[in-house]
Backbone as XML, in Angstrom:
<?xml version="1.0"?>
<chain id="A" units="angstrom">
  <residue number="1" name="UNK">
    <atom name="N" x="-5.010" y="42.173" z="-73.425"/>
    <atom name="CA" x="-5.433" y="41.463" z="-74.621"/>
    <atom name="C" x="-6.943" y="41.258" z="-74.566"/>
  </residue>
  <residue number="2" name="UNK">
    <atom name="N" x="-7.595" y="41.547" z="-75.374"/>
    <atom name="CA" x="-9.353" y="41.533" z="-75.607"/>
    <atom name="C" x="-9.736" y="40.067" z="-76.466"/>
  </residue>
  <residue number="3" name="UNK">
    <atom name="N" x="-10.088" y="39.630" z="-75.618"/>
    <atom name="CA" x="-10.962" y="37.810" z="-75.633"/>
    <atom name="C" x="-11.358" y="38.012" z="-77.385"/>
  </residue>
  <residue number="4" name="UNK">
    <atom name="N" x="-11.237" y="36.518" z="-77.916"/>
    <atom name="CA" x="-12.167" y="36.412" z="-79.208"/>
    <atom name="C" x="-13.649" y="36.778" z="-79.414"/>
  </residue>
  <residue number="5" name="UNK">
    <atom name="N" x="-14.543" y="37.364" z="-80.283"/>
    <atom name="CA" x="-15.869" y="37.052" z="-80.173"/>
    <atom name="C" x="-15.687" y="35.527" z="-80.684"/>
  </residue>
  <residue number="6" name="UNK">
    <atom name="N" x="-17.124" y="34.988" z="-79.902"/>
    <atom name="CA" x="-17.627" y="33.963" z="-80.104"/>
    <atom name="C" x="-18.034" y="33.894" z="-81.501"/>
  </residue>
  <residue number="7" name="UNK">
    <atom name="N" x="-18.899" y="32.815" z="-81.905"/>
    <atom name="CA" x="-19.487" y="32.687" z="-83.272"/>
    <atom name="C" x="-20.665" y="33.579" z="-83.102"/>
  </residue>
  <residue number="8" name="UNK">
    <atom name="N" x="-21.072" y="34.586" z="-82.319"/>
    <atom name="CA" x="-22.047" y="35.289" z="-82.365"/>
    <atom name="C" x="-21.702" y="36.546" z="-82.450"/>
  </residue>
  <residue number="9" name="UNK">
    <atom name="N" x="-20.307" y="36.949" z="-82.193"/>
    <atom name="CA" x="-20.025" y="37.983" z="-82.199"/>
    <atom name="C" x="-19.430" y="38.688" z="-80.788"/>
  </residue>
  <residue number="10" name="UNK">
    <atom name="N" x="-19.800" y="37.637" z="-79.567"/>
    <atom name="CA" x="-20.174" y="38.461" z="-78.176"/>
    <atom name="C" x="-18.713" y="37.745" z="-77.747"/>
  </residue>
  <residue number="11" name="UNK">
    <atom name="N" x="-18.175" y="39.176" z="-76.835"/>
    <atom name="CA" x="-17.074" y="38.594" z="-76.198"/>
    <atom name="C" x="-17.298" y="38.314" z="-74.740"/>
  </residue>
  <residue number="12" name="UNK">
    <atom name="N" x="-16.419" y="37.494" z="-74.110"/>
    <atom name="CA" x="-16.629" y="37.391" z="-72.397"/>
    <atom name="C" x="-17.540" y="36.992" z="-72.445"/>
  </residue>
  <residue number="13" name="UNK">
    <atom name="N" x="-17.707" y="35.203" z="-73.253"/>
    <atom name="CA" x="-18.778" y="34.033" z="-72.964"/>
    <atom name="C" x="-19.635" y="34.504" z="-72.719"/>
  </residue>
  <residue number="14" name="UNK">
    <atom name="N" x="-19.936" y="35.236" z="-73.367"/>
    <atom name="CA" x="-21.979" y="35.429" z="-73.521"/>
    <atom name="C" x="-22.262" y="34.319" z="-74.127"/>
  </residue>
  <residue number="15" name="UNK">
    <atom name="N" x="-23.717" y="34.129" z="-73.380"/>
    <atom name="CA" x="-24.086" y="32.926" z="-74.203"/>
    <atom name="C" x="-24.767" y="33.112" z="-75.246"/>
  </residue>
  <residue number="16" name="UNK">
    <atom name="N" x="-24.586" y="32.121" z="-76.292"/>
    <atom name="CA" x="-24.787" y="31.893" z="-77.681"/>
    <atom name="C" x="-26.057" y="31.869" z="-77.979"/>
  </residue>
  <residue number="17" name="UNK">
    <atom name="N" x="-27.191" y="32.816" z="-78.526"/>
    <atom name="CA" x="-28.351" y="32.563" z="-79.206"/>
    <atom name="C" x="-28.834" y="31.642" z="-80.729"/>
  </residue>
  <residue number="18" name="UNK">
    <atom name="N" x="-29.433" y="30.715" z="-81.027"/>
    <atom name="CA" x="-29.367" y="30.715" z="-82.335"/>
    <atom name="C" x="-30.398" y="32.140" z="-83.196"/>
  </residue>
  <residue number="19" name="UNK">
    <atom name="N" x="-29.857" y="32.577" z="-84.208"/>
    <atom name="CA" x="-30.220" y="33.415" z="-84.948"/>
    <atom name="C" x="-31.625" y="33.269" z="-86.150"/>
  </residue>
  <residue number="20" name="UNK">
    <atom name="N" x="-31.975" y="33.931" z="-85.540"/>
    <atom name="CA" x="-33.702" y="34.156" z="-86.390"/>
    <atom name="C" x="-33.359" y="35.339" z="-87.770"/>
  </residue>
  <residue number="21" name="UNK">
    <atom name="N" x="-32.935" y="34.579" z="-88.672"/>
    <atom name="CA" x="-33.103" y="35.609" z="-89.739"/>
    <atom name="C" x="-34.469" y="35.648" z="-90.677"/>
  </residue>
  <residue number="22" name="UNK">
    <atom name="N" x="-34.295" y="37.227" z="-91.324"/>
    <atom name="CA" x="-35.446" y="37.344" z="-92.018"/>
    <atom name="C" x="-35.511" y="36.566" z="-92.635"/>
  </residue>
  <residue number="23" name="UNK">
    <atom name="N" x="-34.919" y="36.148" z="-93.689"/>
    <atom name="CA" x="-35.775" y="35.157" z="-94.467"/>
    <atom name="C" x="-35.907" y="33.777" z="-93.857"/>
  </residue>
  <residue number="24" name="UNK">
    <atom name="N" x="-35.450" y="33.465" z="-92.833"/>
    <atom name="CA" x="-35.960" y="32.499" z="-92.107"/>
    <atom name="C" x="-37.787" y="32.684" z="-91.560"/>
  </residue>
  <residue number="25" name="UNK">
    <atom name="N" x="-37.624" y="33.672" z="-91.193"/>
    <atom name="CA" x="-39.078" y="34.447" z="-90.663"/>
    <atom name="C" x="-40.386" y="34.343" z="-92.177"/>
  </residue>
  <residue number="26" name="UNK">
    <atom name="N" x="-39.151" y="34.858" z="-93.233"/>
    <atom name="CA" x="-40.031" y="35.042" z="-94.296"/>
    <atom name="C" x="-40.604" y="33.640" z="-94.914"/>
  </residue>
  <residue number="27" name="UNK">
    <atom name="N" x="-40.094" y="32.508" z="-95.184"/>
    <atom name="CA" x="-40.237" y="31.464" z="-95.391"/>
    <atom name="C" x="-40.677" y="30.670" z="-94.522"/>
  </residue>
  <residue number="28" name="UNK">
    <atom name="N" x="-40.998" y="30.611" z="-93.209"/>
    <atom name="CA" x="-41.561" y="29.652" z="-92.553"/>
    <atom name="C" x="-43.325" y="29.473" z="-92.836"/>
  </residue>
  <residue number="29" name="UNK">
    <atom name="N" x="-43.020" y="28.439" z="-92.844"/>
    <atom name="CA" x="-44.453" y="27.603" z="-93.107"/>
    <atom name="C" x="-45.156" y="26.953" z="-92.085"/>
  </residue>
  <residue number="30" name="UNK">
    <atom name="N" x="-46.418" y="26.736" z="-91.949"/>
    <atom name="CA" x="-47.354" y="25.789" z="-91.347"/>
    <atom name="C" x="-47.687" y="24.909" z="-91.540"/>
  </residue>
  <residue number="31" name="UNK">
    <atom name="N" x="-48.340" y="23.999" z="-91.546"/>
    <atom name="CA" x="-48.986" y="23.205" z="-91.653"/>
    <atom name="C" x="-50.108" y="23.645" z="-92.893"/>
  </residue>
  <residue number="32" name="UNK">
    <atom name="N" x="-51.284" y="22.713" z="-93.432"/>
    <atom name="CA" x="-51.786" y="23.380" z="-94.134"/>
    <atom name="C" x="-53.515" y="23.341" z="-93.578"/>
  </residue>
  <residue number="33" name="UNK">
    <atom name="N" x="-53.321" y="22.635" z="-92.647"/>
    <atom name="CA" x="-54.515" y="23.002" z="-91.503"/>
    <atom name="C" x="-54.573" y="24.619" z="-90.916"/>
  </residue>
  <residue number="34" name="UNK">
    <atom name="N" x="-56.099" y="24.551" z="-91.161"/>
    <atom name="CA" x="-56.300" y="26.136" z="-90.733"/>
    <atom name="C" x="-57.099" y="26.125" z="-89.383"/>
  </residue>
  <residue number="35" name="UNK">
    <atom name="N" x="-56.548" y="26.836" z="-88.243"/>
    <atom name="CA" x="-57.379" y="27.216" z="-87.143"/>
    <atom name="C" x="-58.211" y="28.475" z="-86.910"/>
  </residue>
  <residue number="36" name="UNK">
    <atom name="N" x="-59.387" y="27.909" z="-86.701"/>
    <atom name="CA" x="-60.077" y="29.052" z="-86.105"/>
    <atom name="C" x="-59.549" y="30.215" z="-85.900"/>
  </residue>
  <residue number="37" name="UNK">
    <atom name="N" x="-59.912" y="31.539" z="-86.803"/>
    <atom name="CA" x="-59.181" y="32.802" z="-86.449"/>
    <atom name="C" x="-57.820" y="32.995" z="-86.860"/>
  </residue>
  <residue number="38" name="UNK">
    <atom name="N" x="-57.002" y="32.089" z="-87.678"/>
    <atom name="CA" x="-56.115" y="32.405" z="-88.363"/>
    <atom name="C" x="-56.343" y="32.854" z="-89.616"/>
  </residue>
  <residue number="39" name="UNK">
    <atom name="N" x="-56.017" y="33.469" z="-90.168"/>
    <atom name="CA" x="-56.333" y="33.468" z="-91.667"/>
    <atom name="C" x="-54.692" y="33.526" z="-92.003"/>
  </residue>
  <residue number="40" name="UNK">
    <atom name="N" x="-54.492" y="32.305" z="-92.896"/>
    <atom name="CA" x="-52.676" y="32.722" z="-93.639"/>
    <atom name="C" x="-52.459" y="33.572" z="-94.279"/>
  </residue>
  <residue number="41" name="UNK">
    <atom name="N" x="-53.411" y="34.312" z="-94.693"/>
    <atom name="CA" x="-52.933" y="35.246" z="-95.317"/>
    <atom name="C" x="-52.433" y="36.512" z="-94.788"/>
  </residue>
  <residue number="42" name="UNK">
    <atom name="N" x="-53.182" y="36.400" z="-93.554"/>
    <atom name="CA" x="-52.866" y="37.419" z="-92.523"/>
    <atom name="C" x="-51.476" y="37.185" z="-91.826"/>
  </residue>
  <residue number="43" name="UNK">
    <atom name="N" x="-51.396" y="35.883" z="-91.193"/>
    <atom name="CA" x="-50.370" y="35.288" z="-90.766"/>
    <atom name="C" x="-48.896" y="35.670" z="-92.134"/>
  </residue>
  <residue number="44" name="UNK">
    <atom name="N" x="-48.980" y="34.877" z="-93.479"/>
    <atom name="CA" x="-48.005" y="35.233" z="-94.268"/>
    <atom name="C" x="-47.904" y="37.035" z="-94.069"/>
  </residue>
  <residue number="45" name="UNK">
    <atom name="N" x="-48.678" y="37.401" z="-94.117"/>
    <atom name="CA" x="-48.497" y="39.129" z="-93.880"/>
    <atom name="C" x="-47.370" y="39.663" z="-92.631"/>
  </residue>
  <residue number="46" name="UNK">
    <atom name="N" x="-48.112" y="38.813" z="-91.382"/>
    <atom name="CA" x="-47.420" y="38.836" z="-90.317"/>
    <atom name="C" x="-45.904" y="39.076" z="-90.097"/>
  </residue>
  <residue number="47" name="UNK">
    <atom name="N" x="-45.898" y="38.127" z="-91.352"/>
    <atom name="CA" x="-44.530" y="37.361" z="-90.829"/>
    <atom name="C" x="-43.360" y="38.046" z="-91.629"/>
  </residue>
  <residue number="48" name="UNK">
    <atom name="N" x="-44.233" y="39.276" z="-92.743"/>
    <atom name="CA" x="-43.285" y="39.438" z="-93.609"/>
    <atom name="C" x="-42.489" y="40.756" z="-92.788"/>
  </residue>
  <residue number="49" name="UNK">
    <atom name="N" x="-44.004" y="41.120" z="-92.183"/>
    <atom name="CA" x="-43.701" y="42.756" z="-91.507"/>
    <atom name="C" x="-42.586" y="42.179" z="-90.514"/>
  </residue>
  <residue number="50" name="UNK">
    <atom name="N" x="-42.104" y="41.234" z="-89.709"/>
    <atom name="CA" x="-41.580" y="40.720" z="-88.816"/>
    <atom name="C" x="-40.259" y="41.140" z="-89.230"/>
  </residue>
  <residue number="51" name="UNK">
    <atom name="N" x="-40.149" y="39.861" z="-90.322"/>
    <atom name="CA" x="-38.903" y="39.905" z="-91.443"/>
    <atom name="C" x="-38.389" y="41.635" z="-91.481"/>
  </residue>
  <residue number="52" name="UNK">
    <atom name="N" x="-39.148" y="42.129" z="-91.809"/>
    <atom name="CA" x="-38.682" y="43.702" z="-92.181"/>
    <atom name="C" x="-38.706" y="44.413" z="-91.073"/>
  </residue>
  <residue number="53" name="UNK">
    <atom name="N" x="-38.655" y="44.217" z="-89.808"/>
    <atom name="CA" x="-38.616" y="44.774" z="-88.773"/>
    <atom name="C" x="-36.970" y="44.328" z="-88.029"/>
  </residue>
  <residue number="54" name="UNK">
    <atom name="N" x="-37.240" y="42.934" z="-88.514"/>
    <atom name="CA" x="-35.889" y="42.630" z="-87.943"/>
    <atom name="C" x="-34.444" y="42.793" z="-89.153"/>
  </residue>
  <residue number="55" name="UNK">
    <atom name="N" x="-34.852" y="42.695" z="-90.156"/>
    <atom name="CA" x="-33.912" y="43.118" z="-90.798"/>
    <atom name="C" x="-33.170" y="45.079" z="-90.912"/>
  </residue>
  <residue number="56" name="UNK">
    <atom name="N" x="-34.316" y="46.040" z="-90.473"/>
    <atom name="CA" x="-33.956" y="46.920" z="-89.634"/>
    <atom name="C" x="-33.557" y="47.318" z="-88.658"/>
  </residue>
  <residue number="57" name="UNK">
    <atom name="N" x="-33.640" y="46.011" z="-87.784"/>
    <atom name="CA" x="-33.208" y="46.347" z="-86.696"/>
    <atom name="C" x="-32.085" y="45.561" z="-86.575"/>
  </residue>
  <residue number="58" name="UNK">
    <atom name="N" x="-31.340" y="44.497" z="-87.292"/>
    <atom name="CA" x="-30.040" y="44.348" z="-87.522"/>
    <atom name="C" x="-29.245" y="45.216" z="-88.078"/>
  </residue>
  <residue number="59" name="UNK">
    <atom name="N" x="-29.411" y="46.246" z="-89.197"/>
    <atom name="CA" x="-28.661" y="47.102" z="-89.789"/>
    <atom name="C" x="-28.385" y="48.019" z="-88.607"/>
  </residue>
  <residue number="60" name="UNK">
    <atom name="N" x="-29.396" y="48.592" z="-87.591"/>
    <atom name="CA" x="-29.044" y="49.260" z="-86.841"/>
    <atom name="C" x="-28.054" y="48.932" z="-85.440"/>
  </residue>
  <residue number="61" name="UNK">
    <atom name="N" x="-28.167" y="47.683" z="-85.103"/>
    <atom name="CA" x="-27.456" y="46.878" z="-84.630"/>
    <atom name="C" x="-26.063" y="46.982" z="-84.855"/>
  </residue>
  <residue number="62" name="UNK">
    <atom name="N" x="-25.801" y="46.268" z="-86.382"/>
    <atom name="CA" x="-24.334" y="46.802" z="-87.307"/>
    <atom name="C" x="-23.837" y="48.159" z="-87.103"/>
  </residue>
  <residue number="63" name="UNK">
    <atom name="N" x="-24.708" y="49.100" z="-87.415"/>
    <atom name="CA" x="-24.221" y="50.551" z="-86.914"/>
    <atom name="C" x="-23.930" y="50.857" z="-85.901"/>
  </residue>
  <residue number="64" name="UNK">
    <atom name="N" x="-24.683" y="50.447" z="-84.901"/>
    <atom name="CA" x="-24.595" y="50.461" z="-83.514"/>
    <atom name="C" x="-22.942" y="50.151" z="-83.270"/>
  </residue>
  <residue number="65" name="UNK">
    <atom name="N" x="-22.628" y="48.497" z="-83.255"/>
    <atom name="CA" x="-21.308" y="48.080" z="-83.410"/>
    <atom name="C" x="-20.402" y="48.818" z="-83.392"/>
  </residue>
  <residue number="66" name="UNK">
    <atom name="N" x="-20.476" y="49.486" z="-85.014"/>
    <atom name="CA" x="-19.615" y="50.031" z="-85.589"/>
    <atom name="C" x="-19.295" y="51.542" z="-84.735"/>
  </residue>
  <residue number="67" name="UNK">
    <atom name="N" x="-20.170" y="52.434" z="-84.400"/>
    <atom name="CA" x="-20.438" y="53.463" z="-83.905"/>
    <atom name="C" x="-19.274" y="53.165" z="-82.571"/>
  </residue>
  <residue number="68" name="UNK">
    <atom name="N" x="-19.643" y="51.851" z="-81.533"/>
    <atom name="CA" x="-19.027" y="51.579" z="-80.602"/>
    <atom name="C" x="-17.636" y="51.465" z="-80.560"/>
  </residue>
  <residue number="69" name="UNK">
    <atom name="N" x="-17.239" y="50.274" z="-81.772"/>
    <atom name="CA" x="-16.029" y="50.162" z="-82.230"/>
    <atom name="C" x="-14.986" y="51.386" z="-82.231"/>
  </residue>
  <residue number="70" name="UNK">
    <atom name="N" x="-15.582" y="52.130" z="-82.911"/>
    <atom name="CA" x="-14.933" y="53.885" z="-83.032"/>
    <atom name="C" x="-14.612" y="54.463" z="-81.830"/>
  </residue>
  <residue number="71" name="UNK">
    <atom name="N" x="-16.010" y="54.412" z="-80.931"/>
    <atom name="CA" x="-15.597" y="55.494" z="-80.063"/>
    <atom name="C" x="-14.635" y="54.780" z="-78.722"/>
  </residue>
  <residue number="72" name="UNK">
    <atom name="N" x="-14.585" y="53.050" z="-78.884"/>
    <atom name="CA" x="-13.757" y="52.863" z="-78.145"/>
    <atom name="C" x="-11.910" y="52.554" z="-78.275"/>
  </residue>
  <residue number="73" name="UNK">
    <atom name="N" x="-11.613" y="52.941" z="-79.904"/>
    <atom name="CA" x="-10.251" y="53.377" z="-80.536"/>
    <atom name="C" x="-10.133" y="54.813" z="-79.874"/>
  </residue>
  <residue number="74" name="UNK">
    <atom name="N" x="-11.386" y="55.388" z="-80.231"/>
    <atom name="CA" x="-11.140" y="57.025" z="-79.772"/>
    <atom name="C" x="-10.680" y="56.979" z="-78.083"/>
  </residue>
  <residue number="75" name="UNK">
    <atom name="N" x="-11.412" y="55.944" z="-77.513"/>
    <atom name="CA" x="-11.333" y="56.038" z="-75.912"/>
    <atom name="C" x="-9.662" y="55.770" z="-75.777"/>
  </residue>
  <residue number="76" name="UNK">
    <atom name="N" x="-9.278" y="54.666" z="-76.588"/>
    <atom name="CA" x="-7.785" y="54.312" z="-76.200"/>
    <atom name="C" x="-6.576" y="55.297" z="-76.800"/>
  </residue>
  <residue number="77" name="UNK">
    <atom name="N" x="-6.967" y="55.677" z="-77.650"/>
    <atom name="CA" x="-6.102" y="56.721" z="-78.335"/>
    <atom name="C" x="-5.942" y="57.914" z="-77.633"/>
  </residue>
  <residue number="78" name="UNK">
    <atom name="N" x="-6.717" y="58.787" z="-76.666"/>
    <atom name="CA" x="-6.886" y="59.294" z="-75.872"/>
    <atom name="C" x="-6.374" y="59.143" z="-74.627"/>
  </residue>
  <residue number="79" name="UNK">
    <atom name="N" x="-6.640" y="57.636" z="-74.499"/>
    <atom name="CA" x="-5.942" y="57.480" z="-72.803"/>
    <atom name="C" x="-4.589" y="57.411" z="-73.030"/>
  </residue>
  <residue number="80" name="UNK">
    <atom name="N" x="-4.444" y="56.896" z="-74.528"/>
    <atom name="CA" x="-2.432" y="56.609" z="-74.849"/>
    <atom name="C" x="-1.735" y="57.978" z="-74.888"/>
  </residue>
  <residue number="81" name="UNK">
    <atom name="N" x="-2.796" y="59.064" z="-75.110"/>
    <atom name="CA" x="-2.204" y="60.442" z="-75.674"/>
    <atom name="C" x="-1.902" y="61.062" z="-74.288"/>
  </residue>
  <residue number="82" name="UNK">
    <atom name="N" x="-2.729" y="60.586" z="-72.952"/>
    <atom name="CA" x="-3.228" y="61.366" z="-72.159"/>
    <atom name="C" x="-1.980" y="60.760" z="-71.044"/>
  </residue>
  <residue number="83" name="UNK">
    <atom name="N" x="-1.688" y="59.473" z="-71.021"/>
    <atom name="CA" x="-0.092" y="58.830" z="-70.763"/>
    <atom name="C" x="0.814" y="59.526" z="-71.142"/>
  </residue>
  <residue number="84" name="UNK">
    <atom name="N" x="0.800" y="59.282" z="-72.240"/>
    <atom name="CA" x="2.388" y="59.891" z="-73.051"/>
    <atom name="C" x="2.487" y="61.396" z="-72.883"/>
  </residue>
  <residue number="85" name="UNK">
    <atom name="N" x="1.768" y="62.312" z="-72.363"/>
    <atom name="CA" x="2.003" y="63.602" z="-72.014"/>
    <atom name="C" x="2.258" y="63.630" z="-70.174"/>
  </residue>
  <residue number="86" name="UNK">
    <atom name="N" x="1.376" y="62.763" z="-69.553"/>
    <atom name="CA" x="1.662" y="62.620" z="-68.046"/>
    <atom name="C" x="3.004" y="62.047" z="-67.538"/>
  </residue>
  <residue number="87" name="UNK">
    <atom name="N" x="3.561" y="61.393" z="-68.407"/>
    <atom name="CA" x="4.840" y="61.059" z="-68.457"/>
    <atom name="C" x="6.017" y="61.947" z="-69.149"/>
  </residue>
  <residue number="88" name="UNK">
    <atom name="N" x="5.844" y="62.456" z="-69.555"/>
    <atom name="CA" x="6.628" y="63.686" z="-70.755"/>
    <atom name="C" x="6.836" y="64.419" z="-69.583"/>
  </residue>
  <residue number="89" name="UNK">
    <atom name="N" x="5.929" y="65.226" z="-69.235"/>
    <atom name="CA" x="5.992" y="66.018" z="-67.880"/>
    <atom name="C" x="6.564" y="65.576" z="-66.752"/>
  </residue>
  <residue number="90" name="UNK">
    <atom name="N" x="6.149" y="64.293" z="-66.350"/>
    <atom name="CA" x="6.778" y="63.530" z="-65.384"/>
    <atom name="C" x="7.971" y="63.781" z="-65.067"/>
  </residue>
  <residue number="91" name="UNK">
    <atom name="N" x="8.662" y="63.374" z="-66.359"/>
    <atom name="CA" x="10.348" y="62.970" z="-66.681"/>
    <atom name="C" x="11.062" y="64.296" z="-66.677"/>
  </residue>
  <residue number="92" name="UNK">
    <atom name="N" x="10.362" y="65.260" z="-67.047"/>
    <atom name="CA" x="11.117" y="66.283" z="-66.858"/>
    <atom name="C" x="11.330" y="67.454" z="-65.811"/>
  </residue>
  <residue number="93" name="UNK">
    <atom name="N" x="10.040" y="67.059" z="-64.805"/>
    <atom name="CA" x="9.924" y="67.332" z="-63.660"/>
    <atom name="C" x="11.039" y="66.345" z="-62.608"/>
  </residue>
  <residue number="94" name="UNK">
    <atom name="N" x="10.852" y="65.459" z="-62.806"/>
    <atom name="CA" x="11.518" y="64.633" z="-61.875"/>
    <atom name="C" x="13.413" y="64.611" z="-62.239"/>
  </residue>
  <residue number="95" name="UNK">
    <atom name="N" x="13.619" y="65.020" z="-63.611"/>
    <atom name="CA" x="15.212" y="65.407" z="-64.814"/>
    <atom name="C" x="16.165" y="66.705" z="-63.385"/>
  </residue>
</chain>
């Protein structure tokens, strides 16, 4: 039997990250004090490319998943196929 994912998704108690989403990234704000060598506008820029970096790199993530998901049905379907013939033979060797 294969454990629940957690609320993160991860099985076998991984521990729990909280999640940085893009538009979390995209919407965060400062203060409205400016330091030396910041410019916000640069910073809002920053933050958008961030946003869109990580929102690519979640989709690929998802695929990733999914990609895994597959090939480990394929892994079990295989080992069930690869049983049920080692035994077929078995039984009739041993008949």
């Amino acid at each position: 039997m294969t454990p629940a994912p957690n609320a993160a998704g991860h099985l076998y108690g991984r521990a729990v990250r909280p999640s940085i989403s893009p538009g979390l990234v995209r919407e965060r704000r400062f203060g409205d004090r400016t330091r030396r060598g910041c410019d916000p506008v640069e910073v809002r820029a920053f933050l958008h490319l961030v946003a869109d970096e990580l929102t690519a790199l979640r989709a690929e993530l998802g695929s990733t998943r999914d990609e895994n998901a597959r090939l480990k049905q394929a892994l079990r379907d295989w080992q069930s196929q690869q049983f049920e013939q080692s035994h077929r033979f078995g039984a009739g060797v041993a008949a």
